[in-house]
């Protein structure tokens, strides 16, 4: 199907759902989903639900509030205590499964309390090819994934977002700050706060796609940037500003990933057995997804 045909299919699918609570993070995918849902179903039948936590930067929360206010969409913001979720703090390969399960149970409760028939979230077809155990939790809870349902890819989502005039059409990809901590290293509020400050510094300096990976329990910050932006980081003034700030917030050493930014780069640390087990379970979810051919 063409992108426009998928867009029409998305509208048709949302009409079938009737009313939805959108898990809204202010990212590219969930912003498009929320906008299309509101335009298709009417604002009385749509609720944006945003979770705040130590792994969710304040800038993302503020952007979600601004968008909902601009669009006139009702939003509920609630605090999610991820550190209290069993299986999250110890940060094993299935961390995202436990976190998503707890998160969407809370969103389902909020949806029910507000009369929304379904909970929807913004994963897309490209997510099926990556290591994302959170998709298993989403499937278990019967949370709907409309963008995957109509087989929209990330590039198509950006294209539609641009056509709809959404400010997120060229927004850099984002994942929760916990994904910056290597598997097996304990996640703490201190680490999440440090990572958040480090990444915000790079945002303030104008860098786009980036990650700050927190290694050796906060001893080393490993910066990932788009390859074309690495050179700018080594401008003497920027280099000194970044190095000074990172050490002020607690890092001892600051390193740069020469191969640049890559989503899920920490997944390389998983054993073949771990990856095979989780990927097989995720593939089963993908095969069972009700996306269109």
PDB file of C-alpha atoms in Angstrom:
ATOM      1  CA  UNK A   1       0.000   0.000   0.000  1.00  0.00           C
ATOM      2  CA  UNK A   2       1.071   3.600  -0.547  1.00  0.00           C
ATOM      3  CA  UNK A   3       1.592   5.944   2.385  1.00  0.00           C
ATOM      4  CA  UNK A   4      -1.718   7.674   1.695  1.00  0.00           C
ATOM      5  CA  UNK A   5      -3.556   4.349   1.540  1.00  0.00           C
ATOM      6  CA  UNK A   6      -2.049   3.428   4.907  1.00  0.00           C
ATOM      7  CA  UNK A   7      -3.173   6.787   6.288  1.00  0.00           C
ATOM      8  CA  UNK A   8      -6.750   6.077   5.224  1.00  0.00           C
ATOM      9  CA  UNK A   9      -6.491   2.551   6.671  1.00  0.00           C
ATOM     10  CA  UNK A  10      -5.279   4.092   9.939  1.00  0.00           C
ATOM     11  CA  UNK A  11      -8.339   6.321  10.097  1.00  0.00           C
ATOM     12  CA  UNK A  12     -10.620   3.362   9.363  1.00  0.00           C
ATOM     13  CA  UNK A  13      -8.998   1.256  12.077  1.00  0.00           C
ATOM     14  CA  UNK A  14      -9.325   4.019  14.664  1.00  0.00           C
ATOM     15  CA  UNK A  15     -13.018   4.349  13.769  1.00  0.00           C
ATOM     16  CA  UNK A  16     -13.407   0.638  14.525  1.00  0.00           C
ATOM     17  CA  UNK A  17     -11.892   1.201  17.972  1.00  0.00           C
ATOM     18  CA  UNK A  18     -14.349   3.996  18.734  1.00  0.00           C
ATOM     19  CA  UNK A  19     -12.550   5.722  21.592  1.00  0.00           C
ATOM     20  CA  UNK A  20      -8.906   5.537  22.630  1.00  0.00           C
ATOM     21  CA  UNK A  21      -6.454   6.483  25.339  1.00  0.00           C
ATOM     22  CA  UNK A  22      -3.166   7.236  23.580  1.00  0.00           C
ATOM     23  CA  UNK A  23       0.069   6.487  25.420  1.00  0.00           C
ATOM     24  CA  UNK A  24       1.594   9.858  24.598  1.00  0.00           C
ATOM     25  CA  UNK A  25       5.292  10.637  24.969  1.00  0.00           C
ATOM     26  CA  UNK A  26       5.515  13.643  22.566  1.00  0.00           C
ATOM     27  CA  UNK A  27       7.681  11.573  20.225  1.00  0.00           C
ATOM     28  CA  UNK A  28       7.292  11.353  16.451  1.00  0.00           C
ATOM     29  CA  UNK A  29       5.116   8.226  16.452  1.00  0.00           C
ATOM     30  CA  UNK A  30       2.762   8.950  19.343  1.00  0.00           C
ATOM     31  CA  UNK A  31       2.246  12.550  18.198  1.00  0.00           C
ATOM     32  CA  UNK A  32       1.054  11.416  14.769  1.00  0.00           C
ATOM     33  CA  UNK A  33      -1.155   8.762  16.350  1.00  0.00           C
ATOM     34  CA  UNK A  34      -2.694  11.257  18.768  1.00  0.00           C
ATOM     35  CA  UNK A  35      -3.323  13.835  16.037  1.00  0.00           C
ATOM     36  CA  UNK A  36      -4.953  11.363  13.656  1.00  0.00           C
ATOM     37  CA  UNK A  37      -7.040   9.874  16.472  1.00  0.00           C
ATOM     38  CA  UNK A  38      -8.302  13.307  17.540  1.00  0.00           C
ATOM     39  CA  UNK A  39      -9.080  14.355  13.963  1.00  0.00           C
ATOM     40  CA  UNK A  40     -10.794  11.053  13.169  1.00  0.00           C
ATOM     41  CA  UNK A  41     -12.721  10.289  16.344  1.00  0.00           C
ATOM     42  CA  UNK A  42     -13.299  13.760  17.726  1.00  0.00           C
ATOM     43  CA  UNK A  43     -11.627  15.106  20.836  1.00  0.00           C
ATOM     44  CA  UNK A  44     -14.313  13.766  23.190  1.00  0.00           C
ATOM     45  CA  UNK A  45     -13.284  10.236  22.200  1.00  0.00           C
ATOM     46  CA  UNK A  46      -9.538  10.671  22.659  1.00  0.00           C
ATOM     47  CA  UNK A  47      -7.423  10.961  25.786  1.00  0.00           C
ATOM     48  CA  UNK A  48      -3.667  11.550  25.888  1.00  0.00           C
ATOM     49  CA  UNK A  49      -2.005   9.750  28.801  1.00  0.00           C
ATOM     50  CA  UNK A  50       1.552  10.738  29.652  1.00  0.00           C
ATOM     51  CA  UNK A  51       3.718   9.056  32.283  1.00  0.00           C
ATOM     52  CA  UNK A  52       6.462  11.003  34.017  1.00  0.00           C
ATOM     53  CA  UNK A  53       9.422   9.310  35.644  1.00  0.00           C
ATOM     54  CA  UNK A  54      13.151   9.592  36.126  1.00  0.00           C
ATOM     55  CA  UNK A  55      13.724   8.158  32.658  1.00  0.00           C
ATOM     56  CA  UNK A  56      11.464  10.716  30.946  1.00  0.00           C
ATOM     57  CA  UNK A  57      13.130  14.142  30.500  1.00  0.00           C
ATOM     58  CA  UNK A  58      11.211  17.258  31.519  1.00  0.00           C
ATOM     59  CA  UNK A  59      11.559  18.687  28.003  1.00  0.00           C
ATOM     60  CA  UNK A  60       9.535  15.760  26.638  1.00  0.00           C
ATOM     61  CA  UNK A  61       6.836  16.240  29.262  1.00  0.00           C
ATOM     62  CA  UNK A  62       6.677  19.980  28.542  1.00  0.00           C
ATOM     63  CA  UNK A  63       6.411  19.343  24.793  1.00  0.00           C
ATOM     64  CA  UNK A  64       3.566  16.894  25.375  1.00  0.00           C
ATOM     65  CA  UNK A  65       1.681  19.476  27.446  1.00  0.00           C
ATOM     66  CA  UNK A  66       2.220  22.205  24.854  1.00  0.00           C
ATOM     67  CA  UNK A  67       0.956  20.012  22.005  1.00  0.00           C
ATOM     68  CA  UNK A  68      -2.166  18.873  23.845  1.00  0.00           C
ATOM     69  CA  UNK A  69      -3.007  22.436  24.854  1.00  0.00           C
ATOM     70  CA  UNK A  70      -2.512  23.672  21.285  1.00  0.00           C
ATOM     71  CA  UNK A  71      -4.695  20.888  19.864  1.00  0.00           C
ATOM     72  CA  UNK A  72      -7.331  21.076  22.603  1.00  0.00           C
ATOM     73  CA  UNK A  73      -6.834  17.426  23.543  1.00  0.00           C
ATOM     74  CA  UNK A  74      -7.481  16.291  27.111  1.00  0.00           C
ATOM     75  CA  UNK A  75      -4.329  14.998  28.757  1.00  0.00           C
ATOM     76  CA  UNK A  76      -3.741  13.105  31.986  1.00  0.00           C
ATOM     77  CA  UNK A  77      -0.215  13.081  33.395  1.00  0.00           C
ATOM     78  CA  UNK A  78       0.705  10.587  36.074  1.00  0.00           C
ATOM     79  CA  UNK A  79       3.894   9.628  37.899  1.00  0.00           C
ATOM     80  CA  UNK A  80       5.292   6.169  37.159  1.00  0.00           C
ATOM     81  CA  UNK A  81       7.736   4.829  39.771  1.00  0.00           C
ATOM     82  CA  UNK A  82       9.855   2.626  37.531  1.00  0.00           C
ATOM     83  CA  UNK A  83      12.404   1.934  40.265  1.00  0.00           C
ATOM     84  CA  UNK A  84       9.659   0.130  42.191  1.00  0.00           C
ATOM     85  CA  UNK A  85       8.915  -2.199  39.268  1.00  0.00           C
ATOM     86  CA  UNK A  86      10.274  -5.681  39.865  1.00  0.00           C
ATOM     87  CA  UNK A  87      12.791  -6.508  37.160  1.00  0.00           C
ATOM     88  CA  UNK A  88      13.582  -2.882  36.276  1.00  0.00           C
ATOM     89  CA  UNK A  89      16.326  -1.812  38.682  1.00  0.00           C
ATOM     90  CA  UNK A  90      18.556  -4.857  38.136  1.00  0.00           C
ATOM     91  CA  UNK A  91      18.457  -4.112  34.413  1.00  0.00           C
ATOM     92  CA  UNK A  92      18.523  -7.510  32.780  1.00  0.00           C
ATOM     93  CA  UNK A  93      17.747  -8.054  29.099  1.00  0.00           C
ATOM     94  CA  UNK A  94      14.003  -8.187  29.788  1.00  0.00           C
ATOM     95  CA  UNK A  95      13.922  -4.858  31.681  1.00  0.00           C
ATOM     96  CA  UNK A  96      11.738  -3.186  29.065  1.00  0.00           C
ATOM     97  CA  UNK A  97       9.163  -5.987  29.296  1.00  0.00           C
ATOM     98  CA  UNK A  98       8.631  -5.433  33.024  1.00  0.00           C
ATOM     99  CA  UNK A  99       8.555  -1.652  32.667  1.00  0.00           C
ATOM    100  CA  UNK A 100       6.066  -1.639  29.787  1.00  0.00           C
ATOM    101  CA  UNK A 101       3.826  -4.163  31.528  1.00  0.00           C
ATOM    102  CA  UNK A 102       3.567  -1.988  34.620  1.00  0.00           C
ATOM    103  CA  UNK A 103       3.191   1.212  32.586  1.00  0.00           C
ATOM    104  CA  UNK A 104       0.379  -0.040  30.386  1.00  0.00           C
ATOM    105  CA  UNK A 105      -1.489  -1.587  33.292  1.00  0.00           C
ATOM    106  CA  UNK A 106      -1.626   1.928  34.770  1.00  0.00           C
ATOM    107  CA  UNK A 107      -2.664   3.456  31.437  1.00  0.00           C
ATOM    108  CA  UNK A 108      -5.411   0.851  31.057  1.00  0.00           C
ATOM    109  CA  UNK A 109      -6.738   1.777  34.488  1.00  0.00           C
ATOM    110  CA  UNK A 110      -6.790   5.461  33.547  1.00  0.00           C
ATOM    111  CA  UNK A 111      -8.482   4.663  30.229  1.00  0.00           C
ATOM    112  CA  UNK A 112     -11.211   2.673  31.981  1.00  0.00           C
ATOM    113  CA  UNK A 113     -11.773   5.413  34.557  1.00  0.00           C
ATOM    114  CA  UNK A 114     -12.245   7.916  31.724  1.00  0.00           C
ATOM    115  CA  UNK A 115     -14.520   5.794  29.551  1.00  0.00           C
ATOM    116  CA  UNK A 116     -12.035   5.026  26.763  1.00  0.00           C
ATOM    117  CA  UNK A 117     -12.636   1.684  25.074  1.00  0.00           C
ATOM    118  CA  UNK A 118      -9.031   0.911  24.116  1.00  0.00           C
ATOM    119  CA  UNK A 119      -5.437   1.831  24.872  1.00  0.00           C
ATOM    120  CA  UNK A 120      -3.249   2.501  21.838  1.00  0.00           C
ATOM    121  CA  UNK A 121       0.493   3.060  21.491  1.00  0.00           C
ATOM    122  CA  UNK A 122       2.826   4.254  18.761  1.00  0.00           C
ATOM    123  CA  UNK A 123       5.168   1.444  17.776  1.00  0.00           C
ATOM    124  CA  UNK A 124       5.673   1.107  14.014  1.00  0.00           C
ATOM    125  CA  UNK A 125       6.743  -1.556  11.550  1.00  0.00           C
ATOM    126  CA  UNK A 126      10.450  -0.733  11.936  1.00  0.00           C
ATOM    127  CA  UNK A 127      10.193  -1.738  15.600  1.00  0.00           C
ATOM    128  CA  UNK A 128       9.500  -5.324  14.555  1.00  0.00           C
ATOM    129  CA  UNK A 129      13.066  -5.632  13.274  1.00  0.00           C
ATOM    130  CA  UNK A 130      14.761  -4.431  16.466  1.00  0.00           C
ATOM    131  CA  UNK A 131      15.168  -6.032  19.887  1.00  0.00           C
ATOM    132  CA  UNK A 132      12.149  -4.670  21.796  1.00  0.00           C
ATOM    133  CA  UNK A 133      10.853  -6.999  24.533  1.00  0.00           C
ATOM    134  CA  UNK A 134       8.355  -4.292  25.533  1.00  0.00           C
ATOM    135  CA  UNK A 135       6.282  -5.325  22.512  1.00  0.00           C
ATOM    136  CA  UNK A 136       5.621  -8.650  24.211  1.00  0.00           C
ATOM    137  CA  UNK A 137       4.063  -6.880  27.210  1.00  0.00           C
ATOM    138  CA  UNK A 138       1.973  -4.732  24.882  1.00  0.00           C
ATOM    139  CA  UNK A 139       0.616  -7.822  23.149  1.00  0.00           C
ATOM    140  CA  UNK A 140      -0.117  -9.620  26.434  1.00  0.00           C
ATOM    141  CA  UNK A 141      -2.205  -6.675  27.652  1.00  0.00           C
ATOM    142  CA  UNK A 142      -4.061  -6.351  24.336  1.00  0.00           C
ATOM    143  CA  UNK A 143      -2.860  -2.795  23.835  1.00  0.00           C
ATOM    144  CA  UNK A 144      -3.483  -1.776  20.236  1.00  0.00           C
ATOM    145  CA  UNK A 145      -0.698  -0.630  17.897  1.00  0.00           C
ATOM    146  CA  UNK A 146      -2.490   1.204  15.052  1.00  0.00           C
ATOM    147  CA  UNK A 147       0.658   2.308  13.218  1.00  0.00           C
ATOM    148  CA  UNK A 148       1.911  -1.264  13.058  1.00  0.00           C
ATOM    149  CA  UNK A 149      -1.601  -2.448  12.225  1.00  0.00           C
ATOM    150  CA  UNK A 150      -1.468  -0.534   8.937  1.00  0.00           C
ATOM    151  CA  UNK A 151       2.265  -1.277   8.414  1.00  0.00           C
ATOM    152  CA  UNK A 152       3.503   2.320   8.640  1.00  0.00           C
ATOM    153  CA  UNK A 153       7.286   2.713   8.747  1.00  0.00           C
ATOM    154  CA  UNK A 154       9.214   5.457  10.509  1.00  0.00           C
ATOM    155  CA  UNK A 155       9.932   7.272   7.258  1.00  0.00           C
ATOM    156  CA  UNK A 156       6.252   7.179   6.307  1.00  0.00           C
ATOM    157  CA  UNK A 157       5.275   8.469   9.738  1.00  0.00           C
ATOM    158  CA  UNK A 158       7.643  11.411   9.319  1.00  0.00           C
ATOM    159  CA  UNK A 159       6.224  12.046   5.845  1.00  0.00           C
ATOM    160  CA  UNK A 160       2.641  12.110   7.116  1.00  0.00           C
ATOM    161  CA  UNK A 161       3.659  14.250  10.094  1.00  0.00           C
ATOM    162  CA  UNK A 162       5.192  16.814   7.759  1.00  0.00           C
ATOM    163  CA  UNK A 163       2.084  16.869   5.583  1.00  0.00           C
ATOM    164  CA  UNK A 164      -0.083  17.424   8.675  1.00  0.00           C
ATOM    165  CA  UNK A 165       2.150  20.259   9.859  1.00  0.00           C
ATOM    166  CA  UNK A 166       3.238  18.494  13.020  1.00  0.00           C
ATOM    167  CA  UNK A 167       6.352  19.958  14.678  1.00  0.00           C
ATOM    168  CA  UNK A 168       7.677  16.465  15.368  1.00  0.00           C
ATOM    169  CA  UNK A 169       8.126  15.442  11.730  1.00  0.00           C
ATOM    170  CA  UNK A 170      11.897  15.927  11.961  1.00  0.00           C
ATOM    171  CA  UNK A 171      12.287  15.453  15.712  1.00  0.00           C
ATOM    172  CA  UNK A 172      15.178  13.155  16.676  1.00  0.00           C
ATOM    173  CA  UNK A 173      14.289   9.677  17.868  1.00  0.00           C
ATOM    174  CA  UNK A 174      14.104   9.217  21.626  1.00  0.00           C
ATOM    175  CA  UNK A 175      14.057   6.252  23.989  1.00  0.00           C
ATOM    176  CA  UNK A 176      13.817   6.199  27.773  1.00  0.00           C
ATOM    177  CA  UNK A 177      16.982   7.149  29.645  1.00  0.00           C
ATOM    178  CA  UNK A 178      17.211   3.690  31.225  1.00  0.00           C
ATOM    179  CA  UNK A 179      18.251   2.371  27.810  1.00  0.00           C
ATOM    180  CA  UNK A 180      21.570   4.248  28.236  1.00  0.00           C
ATOM    181  CA  UNK A 181      22.674   1.944  31.068  1.00  0.00           C
ATOM    182  CA  UNK A 182      24.356  -1.333  29.995  1.00  0.00           C
ATOM    183  CA  UNK A 183      22.488  -4.512  30.920  1.00  0.00           C
ATOM    184  CA  UNK A 184      23.498  -5.881  34.305  1.00  0.00           C
ATOM    185  CA  UNK A 185      24.405  -2.499  35.780  1.00  0.00           C
ATOM    186  CA  UNK A 186      21.898  -1.329  38.383  1.00  0.00           C
ATOM    187  CA  UNK A 187      19.645   1.608  37.435  1.00  0.00           C
ATOM    188  CA  UNK A 188      19.360   4.384  40.015  1.00  0.00           C
ATOM    189  CA  UNK A 189      17.781   7.825  40.212  1.00  0.00           C
ATOM    190  CA  UNK A 190      21.288   9.296  40.323  1.00  0.00           C
ATOM    191  CA  UNK A 191      22.265   7.648  37.036  1.00  0.00           C
ATOM    192  CA  UNK A 192      19.060   8.676  35.284  1.00  0.00           C
ATOM    193  CA  UNK A 193      19.417  12.265  36.485  1.00  0.00           C
ATOM    194  CA  UNK A 194      23.042  12.410  35.343  1.00  0.00           C
ATOM    195  CA  UNK A 195      22.223  10.987  31.920  1.00  0.00           C
ATOM    196  CA  UNK A 196      19.313  13.405  31.548  1.00  0.00           C
ATOM    197  CA  UNK A 197      21.509  16.404  32.350  1.00  0.00           C
ATOM    198  CA  UNK A 198      24.242  15.235  29.985  1.00  0.00           C
ATOM    199  CA  UNK A 199      21.849  14.735  27.071  1.00  0.00           C
ATOM    200  CA  UNK A 200      20.087  18.034  27.749  1.00  0.00           C
ATOM    201  CA  UNK A 201      23.471  19.756  27.471  1.00  0.00           C
ATOM    202  CA  UNK A 202      23.942  18.264  24.007  1.00  0.00           C
ATOM    203  CA  UNK A 203      20.410  19.296  23.036  1.00  0.00           C
ATOM    204  CA  UNK A 204      21.113  22.841  24.224  1.00  0.00           C
ATOM    205  CA  UNK A 205      24.234  22.875  22.036  1.00  0.00           C
ATOM    206  CA  UNK A 206      22.136  21.999  19.008  1.00  0.00           C
ATOM    207  CA  UNK A 207      22.971  18.327  18.506  1.00  0.00           C
ATOM    208  CA  UNK A 208      20.214  16.176  17.002  1.00  0.00           C
ATOM    209  CA  UNK A 209      20.200  12.387  17.209  1.00  0.00           C
ATOM    210  CA  UNK A 210      22.383  11.504  20.168  1.00  0.00           C
ATOM    211  CA  UNK A 211      22.759   9.289  23.199  1.00  0.00           C
ATOM    212  CA  UNK A 212      24.934   9.440  26.318  1.00  0.00           C
ATOM    213  CA  UNK A 213      25.703   5.894  27.410  1.00  0.00           C
ATOM    214  CA  UNK A 214      26.529   5.564  31.122  1.00  0.00           C
ATOM    215  CA  UNK A 215      29.308   3.000  31.597  1.00  0.00           C
ATOM    216  CA  UNK A 216      31.092   1.577  34.641  1.00  0.00           C
ATOM    217  CA  UNK A 217      28.456   2.872  37.049  1.00  0.00           C
ATOM    218  CA  UNK A 218      28.825   6.448  35.945  1.00  0.00           C
ATOM    219  CA  UNK A 219      32.584   6.560  35.549  1.00  0.00           C
ATOM    220  CA  UNK A 220      32.481   6.905  31.759  1.00  0.00           C
ATOM    221  CA  UNK A 221      30.103   8.853  29.523  1.00  0.00           C
ATOM    222  CA  UNK A 222      30.150   7.535  25.947  1.00  0.00           C
ATOM    223  CA  UNK A 223      28.607  10.020  23.528  1.00  0.00           C
ATOM    224  CA  UNK A 224      26.918   8.814  20.349  1.00  0.00           C
ATOM    225  CA  UNK A 225      26.137  11.380  17.647  1.00  0.00           C
ATOM    226  CA  UNK A 226      25.204  11.278  13.992  1.00  0.00           C
ATOM    227  CA  UNK A 227      28.517  10.825  12.122  1.00  0.00           C
ATOM    228  CA  UNK A 228      28.270  14.239  10.455  1.00  0.00           C
ATOM    229  CA  UNK A 229      27.990  15.912  13.865  1.00  0.00           C
ATOM    230  CA  UNK A 230      31.007  14.267  15.490  1.00  0.00           C
ATOM    231  CA  UNK A 231      33.390  16.782  13.941  1.00  0.00           C
ATOM    232  CA  UNK A 232      31.470  19.695  15.453  1.00  0.00           C
ATOM    233  CA  UNK A 233      31.821  18.157  18.894  1.00  0.00           C
ATOM    234  CA  UNK A 234      35.585  18.574  18.528  1.00  0.00           C
ATOM    235  CA  UNK A 235      35.360  22.292  17.964  1.00  0.00           C
ATOM    236  CA  UNK A 236      37.687  23.433  20.816  1.00  0.00           C
ATOM    237  CA  UNK A 237      35.077  25.631  22.504  1.00  0.00           C
ATOM    238  CA  UNK A 238      32.320  22.974  22.369  1.00  0.00           C
ATOM    239  CA  UNK A 239      34.727  20.205  23.338  1.00  0.00           C
ATOM    240  CA  UNK A 240      35.829  22.082  26.450  1.00  0.00           C
ATOM    241  CA  UNK A 241      32.264  23.040  27.394  1.00  0.00           C
ATOM    242  CA  UNK A 242      31.019  19.459  27.120  1.00  0.00           C
ATOM    243  CA  UNK A 243      33.989  17.959  28.926  1.00  0.00           C
ATOM    244  CA  UNK A 244      33.777  20.471  31.769  1.00  0.00           C
ATOM    245  CA  UNK A 245      30.044  20.068  32.229  1.00  0.00           C
ATOM    246  CA  UNK A 246      30.060  16.271  32.092  1.00  0.00           C
ATOM    247  CA  UNK A 247      32.727  16.142  34.780  1.00  0.00           C
ATOM    248  CA  UNK A 248      30.816  18.651  36.907  1.00  0.00           C
ATOM    249  CA  UNK A 249      27.809  16.325  36.966  1.00  0.00           C
ATOM    250  CA  UNK A 250      29.867  13.315  37.989  1.00  0.00           C
ATOM    251  CA  UNK A 251      31.586  11.620  35.048  1.00  0.00           C
ATOM    252  CA  UNK A 252      35.321  10.982  35.298  1.00  0.00           C
ATOM    253  CA  UNK A 253      35.918  10.315  31.617  1.00  0.00           C
ATOM    254  CA  UNK A 254      34.137  11.449  28.447  1.00  0.00           C
ATOM    255  CA  UNK A 255      34.415   9.314  25.307  1.00  0.00           C
ATOM    256  CA  UNK A 256      32.954   9.500  21.797  1.00  0.00           C
ATOM    257  CA  UNK A 257      31.660   6.509  19.803  1.00  0.00           C
ATOM    258  CA  UNK A 258      33.534   6.740  16.505  1.00  0.00           C
ATOM    259  CA  UNK A 259      30.864   4.783  14.612  1.00  0.00           C
ATOM    260  CA  UNK A 260      28.229   7.319  15.650  1.00  0.00           C
ATOM    261  CA  UNK A 261      24.696   7.052  16.947  1.00  0.00           C
ATOM    262  CA  UNK A 262      22.897   3.733  16.587  1.00  0.00           C
ATOM    263  CA  UNK A 263      19.602   2.751  18.178  1.00  0.00           C
ATOM    264  CA  UNK A 264      19.887  -0.173  20.541  1.00  0.00           C
ATOM    265  CA  UNK A 265      23.671  -0.190  20.484  1.00  0.00           C
ATOM    266  CA  UNK A 266      23.833  -1.672  23.992  1.00  0.00           C
ATOM    267  CA  UNK A 267      22.018  -4.750  22.721  1.00  0.00           C
ATOM    268  CA  UNK A 268      25.347  -5.854  21.270  1.00  0.00           C
ATOM    269  CA  UNK A 269      26.357  -6.850  24.798  1.00  0.00           C
ATOM    270  CA  UNK A 270      23.676  -9.550  24.944  1.00  0.00           C
ATOM    271  CA  UNK A 271      24.679 -13.134  24.416  1.00  0.00           C
ATOM    272  CA  UNK A 272      23.454 -14.937  21.313  1.00  0.00           C
ATOM    273  CA  UNK A 273      21.285 -17.138  23.543  1.00  0.00           C
ATOM    274  CA  UNK A 274      19.628 -14.118  25.217  1.00  0.00           C
ATOM    275  CA  UNK A 275      18.978 -12.395  21.914  1.00  0.00           C
ATOM    276  CA  UNK A 276      17.647 -15.557  20.293  1.00  0.00           C
ATOM    277  CA  UNK A 277      15.219 -16.231  23.151  1.00  0.00           C
ATOM    278  CA  UNK A 278      13.747 -12.731  23.286  1.00  0.00           C
ATOM    279  CA  UNK A 279      13.813 -12.166  19.537  1.00  0.00           C
ATOM    280  CA  UNK A 280      11.874 -15.409  18.973  1.00  0.00           C
ATOM    281  CA  UNK A 281       9.207 -14.302  21.450  1.00  0.00           C
ATOM    282  CA  UNK A 282       9.048 -10.875  19.834  1.00  0.00           C
ATOM    283  CA  UNK A 283       8.813 -12.379  16.351  1.00  0.00           C
ATOM    284  CA  UNK A 284       5.830 -14.412  17.523  1.00  0.00           C
ATOM    285  CA  UNK A 285       4.176 -11.169  18.602  1.00  0.00           C
ATOM    286  CA  UNK A 286       4.966  -9.567  15.255  1.00  0.00           C
ATOM    287  CA  UNK A 287       3.514 -12.516  13.320  1.00  0.00           C
ATOM    288  CA  UNK A 288       0.391 -12.340  15.424  1.00  0.00           C
ATOM    289  CA  UNK A 289      -0.003  -8.579  15.021  1.00  0.00           C
ATOM    290  CA  UNK A 290      -3.121  -7.569  13.145  1.00  0.00           C
ATOM    291  CA  UNK A 291      -1.322  -5.369  10.625  1.00  0.00           C
ATOM    292  CA  UNK A 292      -2.555  -5.319   7.064  1.00  0.00           C
ATOM    293  CA  UNK A 293      -0.743  -7.038   4.201  1.00  0.00           C
TER     294      UNK A 293
END
